[in-house]
mmCIF file of C-alpha atoms in Angstrom:
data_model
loop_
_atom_site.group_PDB
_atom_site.id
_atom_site.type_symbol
_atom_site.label_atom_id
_atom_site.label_comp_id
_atom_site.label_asym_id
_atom_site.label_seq_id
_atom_site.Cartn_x
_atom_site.Cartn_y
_atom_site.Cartn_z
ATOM 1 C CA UNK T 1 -40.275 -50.205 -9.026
ATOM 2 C CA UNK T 2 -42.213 -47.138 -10.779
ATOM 3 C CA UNK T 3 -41.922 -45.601 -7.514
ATOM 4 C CA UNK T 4 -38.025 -45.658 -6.920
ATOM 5 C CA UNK T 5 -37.000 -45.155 -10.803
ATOM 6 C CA UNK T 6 -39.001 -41.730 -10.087
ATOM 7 C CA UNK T 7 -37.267 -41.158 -7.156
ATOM 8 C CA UNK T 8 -33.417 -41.887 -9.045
ATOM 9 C CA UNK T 9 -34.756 -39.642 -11.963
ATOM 10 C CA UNK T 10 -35.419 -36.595 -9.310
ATOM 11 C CA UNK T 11 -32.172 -37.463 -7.788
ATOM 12 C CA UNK T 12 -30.727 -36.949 -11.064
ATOM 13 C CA UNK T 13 -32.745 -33.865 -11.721
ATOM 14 C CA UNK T 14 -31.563 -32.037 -8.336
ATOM 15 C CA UNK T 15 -28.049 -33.262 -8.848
ATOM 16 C CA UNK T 16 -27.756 -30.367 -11.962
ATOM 17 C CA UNK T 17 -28.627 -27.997 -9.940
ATOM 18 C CA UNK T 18 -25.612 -26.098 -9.374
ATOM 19 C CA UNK T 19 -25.567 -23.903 -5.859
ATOM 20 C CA UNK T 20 -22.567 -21.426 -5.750
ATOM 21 C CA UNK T 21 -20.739 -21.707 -2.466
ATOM 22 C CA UNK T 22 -20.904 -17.886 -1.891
ATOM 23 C CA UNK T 23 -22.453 -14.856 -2.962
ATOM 24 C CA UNK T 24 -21.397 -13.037 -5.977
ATOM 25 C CA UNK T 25 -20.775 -12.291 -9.633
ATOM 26 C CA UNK T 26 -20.082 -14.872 -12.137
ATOM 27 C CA UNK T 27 -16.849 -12.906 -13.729
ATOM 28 C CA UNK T 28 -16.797 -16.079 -16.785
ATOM 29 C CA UNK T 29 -18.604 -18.747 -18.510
ATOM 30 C CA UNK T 30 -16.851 -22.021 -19.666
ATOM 31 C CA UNK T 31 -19.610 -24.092 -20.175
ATOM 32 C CA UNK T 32 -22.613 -23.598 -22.514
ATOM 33 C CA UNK T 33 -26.528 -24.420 -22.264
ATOM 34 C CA UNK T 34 -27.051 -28.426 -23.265
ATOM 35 C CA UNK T 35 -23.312 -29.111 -22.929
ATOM 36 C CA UNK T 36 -22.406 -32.173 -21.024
ATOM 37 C CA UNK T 37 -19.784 -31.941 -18.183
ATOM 38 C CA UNK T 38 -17.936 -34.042 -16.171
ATOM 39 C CA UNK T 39 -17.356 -34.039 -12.525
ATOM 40 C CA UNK T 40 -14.772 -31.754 -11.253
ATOM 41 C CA UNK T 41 -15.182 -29.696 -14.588
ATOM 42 C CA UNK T 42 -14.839 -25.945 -14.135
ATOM 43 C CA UNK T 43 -17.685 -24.099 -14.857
ATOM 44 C CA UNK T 44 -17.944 -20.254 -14.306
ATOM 45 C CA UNK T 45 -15.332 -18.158 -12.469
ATOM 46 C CA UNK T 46 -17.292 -16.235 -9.479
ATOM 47 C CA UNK T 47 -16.013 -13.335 -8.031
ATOM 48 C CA UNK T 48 -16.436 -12.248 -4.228
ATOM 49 C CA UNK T 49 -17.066 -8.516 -4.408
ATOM 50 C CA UNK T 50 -18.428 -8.076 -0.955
ATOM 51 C CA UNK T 51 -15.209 -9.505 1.135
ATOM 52 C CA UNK T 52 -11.978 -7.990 -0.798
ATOM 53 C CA UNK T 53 -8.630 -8.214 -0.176
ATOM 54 C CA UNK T 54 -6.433 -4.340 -0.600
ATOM 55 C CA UNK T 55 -2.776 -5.313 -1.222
ATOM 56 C CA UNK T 56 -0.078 -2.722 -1.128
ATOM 57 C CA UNK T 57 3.978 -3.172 0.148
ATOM 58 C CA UNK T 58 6.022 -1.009 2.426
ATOM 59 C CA UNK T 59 9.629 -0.710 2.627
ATOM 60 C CA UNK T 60 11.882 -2.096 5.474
ATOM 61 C CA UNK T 61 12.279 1.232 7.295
ATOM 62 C CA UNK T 62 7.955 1.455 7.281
ATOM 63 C CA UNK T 63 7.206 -2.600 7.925
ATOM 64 C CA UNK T 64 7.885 -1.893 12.126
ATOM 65 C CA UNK T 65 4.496 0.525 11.791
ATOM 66 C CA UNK T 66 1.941 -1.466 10.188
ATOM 67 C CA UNK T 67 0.593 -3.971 12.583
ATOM 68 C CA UNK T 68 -2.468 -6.859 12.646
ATOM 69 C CA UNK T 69 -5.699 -5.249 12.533
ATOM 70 C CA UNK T 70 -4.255 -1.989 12.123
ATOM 71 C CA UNK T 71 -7.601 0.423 10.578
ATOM 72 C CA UNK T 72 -6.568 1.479 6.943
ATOM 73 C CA UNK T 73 -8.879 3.980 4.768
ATOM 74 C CA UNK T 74 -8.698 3.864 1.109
ATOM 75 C CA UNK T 75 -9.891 5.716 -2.142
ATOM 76 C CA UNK T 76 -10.457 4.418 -5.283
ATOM 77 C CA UNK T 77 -11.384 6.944 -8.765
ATOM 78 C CA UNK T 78 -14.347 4.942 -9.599
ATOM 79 C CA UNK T 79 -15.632 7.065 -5.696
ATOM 80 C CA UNK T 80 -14.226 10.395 -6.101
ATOM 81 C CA UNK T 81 -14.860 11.991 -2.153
ATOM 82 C CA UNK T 82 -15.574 8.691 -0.729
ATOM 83 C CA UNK T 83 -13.482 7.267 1.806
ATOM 84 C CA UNK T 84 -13.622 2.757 2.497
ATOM 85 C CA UNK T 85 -12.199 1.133 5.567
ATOM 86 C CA UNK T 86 -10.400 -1.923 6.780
ATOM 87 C CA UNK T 87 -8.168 -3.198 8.422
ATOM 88 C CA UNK T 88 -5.103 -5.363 8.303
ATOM 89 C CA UNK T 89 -5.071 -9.252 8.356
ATOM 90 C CA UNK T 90 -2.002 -10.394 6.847
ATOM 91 C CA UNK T 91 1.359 -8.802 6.374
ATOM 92 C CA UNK T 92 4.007 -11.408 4.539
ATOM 93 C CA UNK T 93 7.679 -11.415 6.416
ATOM 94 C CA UNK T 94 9.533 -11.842 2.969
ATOM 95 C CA UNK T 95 10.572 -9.709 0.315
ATOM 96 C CA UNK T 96 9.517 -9.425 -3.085
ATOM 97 C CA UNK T 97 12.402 -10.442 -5.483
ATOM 98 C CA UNK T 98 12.320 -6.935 -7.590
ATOM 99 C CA UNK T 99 11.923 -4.122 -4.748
ATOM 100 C CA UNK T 100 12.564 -5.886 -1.789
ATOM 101 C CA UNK T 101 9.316 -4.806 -0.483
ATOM 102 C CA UNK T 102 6.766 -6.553 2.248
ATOM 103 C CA UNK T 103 3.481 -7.191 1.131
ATOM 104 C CA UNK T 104 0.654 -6.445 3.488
ATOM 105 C CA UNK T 105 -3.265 -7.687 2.948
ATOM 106 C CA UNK T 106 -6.068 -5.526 4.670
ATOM 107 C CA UNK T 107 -10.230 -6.887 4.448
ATOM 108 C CA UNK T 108 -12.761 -4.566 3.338
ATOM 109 C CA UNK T 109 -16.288 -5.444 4.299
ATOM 110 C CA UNK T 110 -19.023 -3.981 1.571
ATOM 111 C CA UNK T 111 -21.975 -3.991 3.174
ATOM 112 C CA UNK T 112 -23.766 -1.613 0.473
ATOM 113 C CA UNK T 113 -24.572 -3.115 -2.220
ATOM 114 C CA UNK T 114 -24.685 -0.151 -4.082
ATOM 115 C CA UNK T 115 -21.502 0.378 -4.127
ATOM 116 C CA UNK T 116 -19.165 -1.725 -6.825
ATOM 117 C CA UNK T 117 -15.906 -1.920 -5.968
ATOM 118 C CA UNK T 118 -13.959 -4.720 -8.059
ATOM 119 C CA UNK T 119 -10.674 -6.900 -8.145
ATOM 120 C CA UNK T 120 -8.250 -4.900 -10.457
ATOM 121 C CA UNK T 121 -9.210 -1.576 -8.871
ATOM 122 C CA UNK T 122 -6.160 1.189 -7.367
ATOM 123 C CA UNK T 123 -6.591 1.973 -3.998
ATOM 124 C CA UNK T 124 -4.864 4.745 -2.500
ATOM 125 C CA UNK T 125 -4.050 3.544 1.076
ATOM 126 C CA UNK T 126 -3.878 5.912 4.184
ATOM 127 C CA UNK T 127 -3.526 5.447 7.774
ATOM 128 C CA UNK T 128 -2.975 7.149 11.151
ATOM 129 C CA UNK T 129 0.224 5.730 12.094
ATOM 130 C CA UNK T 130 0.296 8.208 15.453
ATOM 131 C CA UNK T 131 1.495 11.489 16.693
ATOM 132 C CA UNK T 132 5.217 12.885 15.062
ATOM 133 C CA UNK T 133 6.553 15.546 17.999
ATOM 134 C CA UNK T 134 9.593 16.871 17.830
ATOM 135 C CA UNK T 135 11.193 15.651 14.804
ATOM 136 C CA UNK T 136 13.764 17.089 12.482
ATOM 137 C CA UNK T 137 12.211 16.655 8.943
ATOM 138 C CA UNK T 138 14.364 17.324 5.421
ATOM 139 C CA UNK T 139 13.487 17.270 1.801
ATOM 140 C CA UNK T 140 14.837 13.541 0.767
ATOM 141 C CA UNK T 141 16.672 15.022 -2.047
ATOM 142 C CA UNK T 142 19.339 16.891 -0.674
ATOM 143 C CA UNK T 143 20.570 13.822 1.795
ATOM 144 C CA UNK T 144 22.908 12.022 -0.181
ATOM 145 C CA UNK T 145 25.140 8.869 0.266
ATOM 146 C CA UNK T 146 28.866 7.792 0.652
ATOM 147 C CA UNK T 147 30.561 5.502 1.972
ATOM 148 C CA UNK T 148 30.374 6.742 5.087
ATOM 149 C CA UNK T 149 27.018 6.746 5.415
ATOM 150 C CA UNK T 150 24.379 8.864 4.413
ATOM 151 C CA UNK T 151 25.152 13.133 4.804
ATOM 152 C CA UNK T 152 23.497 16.372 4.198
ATOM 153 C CA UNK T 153 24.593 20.234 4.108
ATOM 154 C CA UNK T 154 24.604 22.333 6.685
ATOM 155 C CA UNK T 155 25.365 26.484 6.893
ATOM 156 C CA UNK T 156 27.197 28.389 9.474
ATOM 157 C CA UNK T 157 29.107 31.601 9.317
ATOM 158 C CA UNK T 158 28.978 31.474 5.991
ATOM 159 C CA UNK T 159 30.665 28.131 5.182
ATOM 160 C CA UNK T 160 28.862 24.671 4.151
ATOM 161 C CA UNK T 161 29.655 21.697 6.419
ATOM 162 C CA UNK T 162 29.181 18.215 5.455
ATOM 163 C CA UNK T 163 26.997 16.385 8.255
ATOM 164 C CA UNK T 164 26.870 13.072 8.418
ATOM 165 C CA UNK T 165 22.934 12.164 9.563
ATOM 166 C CA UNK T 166 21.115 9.208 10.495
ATOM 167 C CA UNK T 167 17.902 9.052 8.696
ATOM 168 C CA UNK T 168 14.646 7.438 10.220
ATOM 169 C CA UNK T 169 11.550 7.052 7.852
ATOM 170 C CA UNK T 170 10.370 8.755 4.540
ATOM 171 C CA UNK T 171 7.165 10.286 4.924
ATOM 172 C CA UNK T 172 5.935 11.345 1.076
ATOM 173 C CA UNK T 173 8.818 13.805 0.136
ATOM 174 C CA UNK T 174 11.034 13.776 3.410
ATOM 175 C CA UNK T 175 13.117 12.314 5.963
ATOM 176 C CA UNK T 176 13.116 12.220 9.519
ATOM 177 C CA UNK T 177 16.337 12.844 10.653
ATOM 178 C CA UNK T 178 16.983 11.257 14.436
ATOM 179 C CA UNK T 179 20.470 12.200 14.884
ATOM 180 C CA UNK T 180 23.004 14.668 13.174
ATOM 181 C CA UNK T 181 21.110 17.895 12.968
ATOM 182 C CA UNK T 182 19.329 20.082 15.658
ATOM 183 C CA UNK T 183 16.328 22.238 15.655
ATOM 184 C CA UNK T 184 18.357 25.693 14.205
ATOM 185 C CA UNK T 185 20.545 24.322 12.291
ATOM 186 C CA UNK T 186 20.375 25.899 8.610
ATOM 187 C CA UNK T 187 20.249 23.210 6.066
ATOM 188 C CA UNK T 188 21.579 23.613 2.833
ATOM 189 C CA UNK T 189 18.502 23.011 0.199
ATOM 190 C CA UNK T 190 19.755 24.292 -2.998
ATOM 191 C CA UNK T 191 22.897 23.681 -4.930
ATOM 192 C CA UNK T 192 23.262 21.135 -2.318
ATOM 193 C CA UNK T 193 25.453 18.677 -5.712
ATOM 194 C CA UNK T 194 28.091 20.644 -6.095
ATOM 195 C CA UNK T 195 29.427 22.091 -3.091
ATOM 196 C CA UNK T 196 32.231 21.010 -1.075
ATOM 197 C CA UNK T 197 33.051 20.710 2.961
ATOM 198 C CA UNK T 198 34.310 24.162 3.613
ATOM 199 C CA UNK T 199 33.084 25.854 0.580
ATOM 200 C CA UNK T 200 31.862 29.512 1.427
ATOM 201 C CA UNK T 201 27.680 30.208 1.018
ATOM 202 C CA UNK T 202 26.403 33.573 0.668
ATOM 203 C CA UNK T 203 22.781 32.872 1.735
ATOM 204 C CA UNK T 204 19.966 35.266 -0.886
ATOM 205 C CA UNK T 205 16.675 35.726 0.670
ATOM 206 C CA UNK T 206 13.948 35.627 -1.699
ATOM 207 C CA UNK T 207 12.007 38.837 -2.050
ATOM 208 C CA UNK T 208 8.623 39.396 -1.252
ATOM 209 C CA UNK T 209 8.838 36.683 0.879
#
């Protein structure tokens, strides 16, 4: 009897031992030292900081790029210089309800342990998408929109012409422009508002340039 009441009591014993199911940082304590819990109690948030998740969104006109394992580099301030990879594993086929934006999930892997990267943290995303030959690009501010469709400015013999365009994807601060315009053509890029088709443009070149 002395025998198996010692063996219930280690039992016991081993039973409040509590083994995390993964690797990582405990983030929050709910419980104290001495405090009695009950099963299924919560008792310390753990974080995973060497598997993380890098979310970011892309627009309708970018989701055809961005593909399953597609290799993604990132930056973060907390690393000034130092570039992280991964790659994407998840990329969500509805909206979200303010910007009508997809939401795409990419893994990173840290496999240094000296480096701390957290949840929380900005990452800004990059990626090599391919090679852009031949393409017409334009400032995105000087396309603008009617009913019609959308229509930029462009400059011959003098005189502005309203061109109706068809624009492809923005890439930072411009357009690509797959139909409407050819290489040559002289776009209008300033006082672009408040002319009209037909109006006459004396073109200034800048000096010293």
């Amino acid at each position: 009897i002395l025998e198996a009441d010692m063996k219930s009591k280690q039992r016991n014993f081993n039973d409040t031992v509590i083994t995390a199911p993964f690797d990582g940082i405990v983030a929050e304590l709910y419980v104290e030292e001495g405090e009695t819990v009950f099963q299924q109690a919560q008792l310390f948030a753990l974080l995973d900081i060497y598997i993380l998740e890098v979310v970011f969104f892309c627009s309708d006109v970018e989701l055809p790029s961005f593909k399953i394992g597609l290799p993604l580099s990132f930056t973060v301030d907390a690393y000034p210089g130092q570039q992280f990879e991964s790659s994407i594993v998840s990329i969500d086929p509805r909206t979200d309800d303010e910007y009508l934006n997809f939401r795409i999930i990419s893994h990173y892997v840290n496999n240094n342990p000296a480096v701390k990267l957290f949840p929380g943290m900005i990452a800004r995303i990059s990626t090599r998408l391919g090679e852009i030959q031949n393409t017409i690009f334009v400032p995105v501010d000087i396309v603008m929109k009617s009913e019609n469709g959308a229509y930029l400015f462009i400059v011959k013999d003098g005189v502005a012409h309203q061109t109706y365009v068809t624009v492809g994807k923005q890439i930072k601060d411009e357009y690509i422009i797959t139909s409407g315009i050819e290489e040559g053509d002289r776009v209008l890029v300033t006082g672009y508002r408040t002319v009209k088709n037909g109006s006459k443009i004396t073109v200034v070149k800048s000096s010293g340039n």
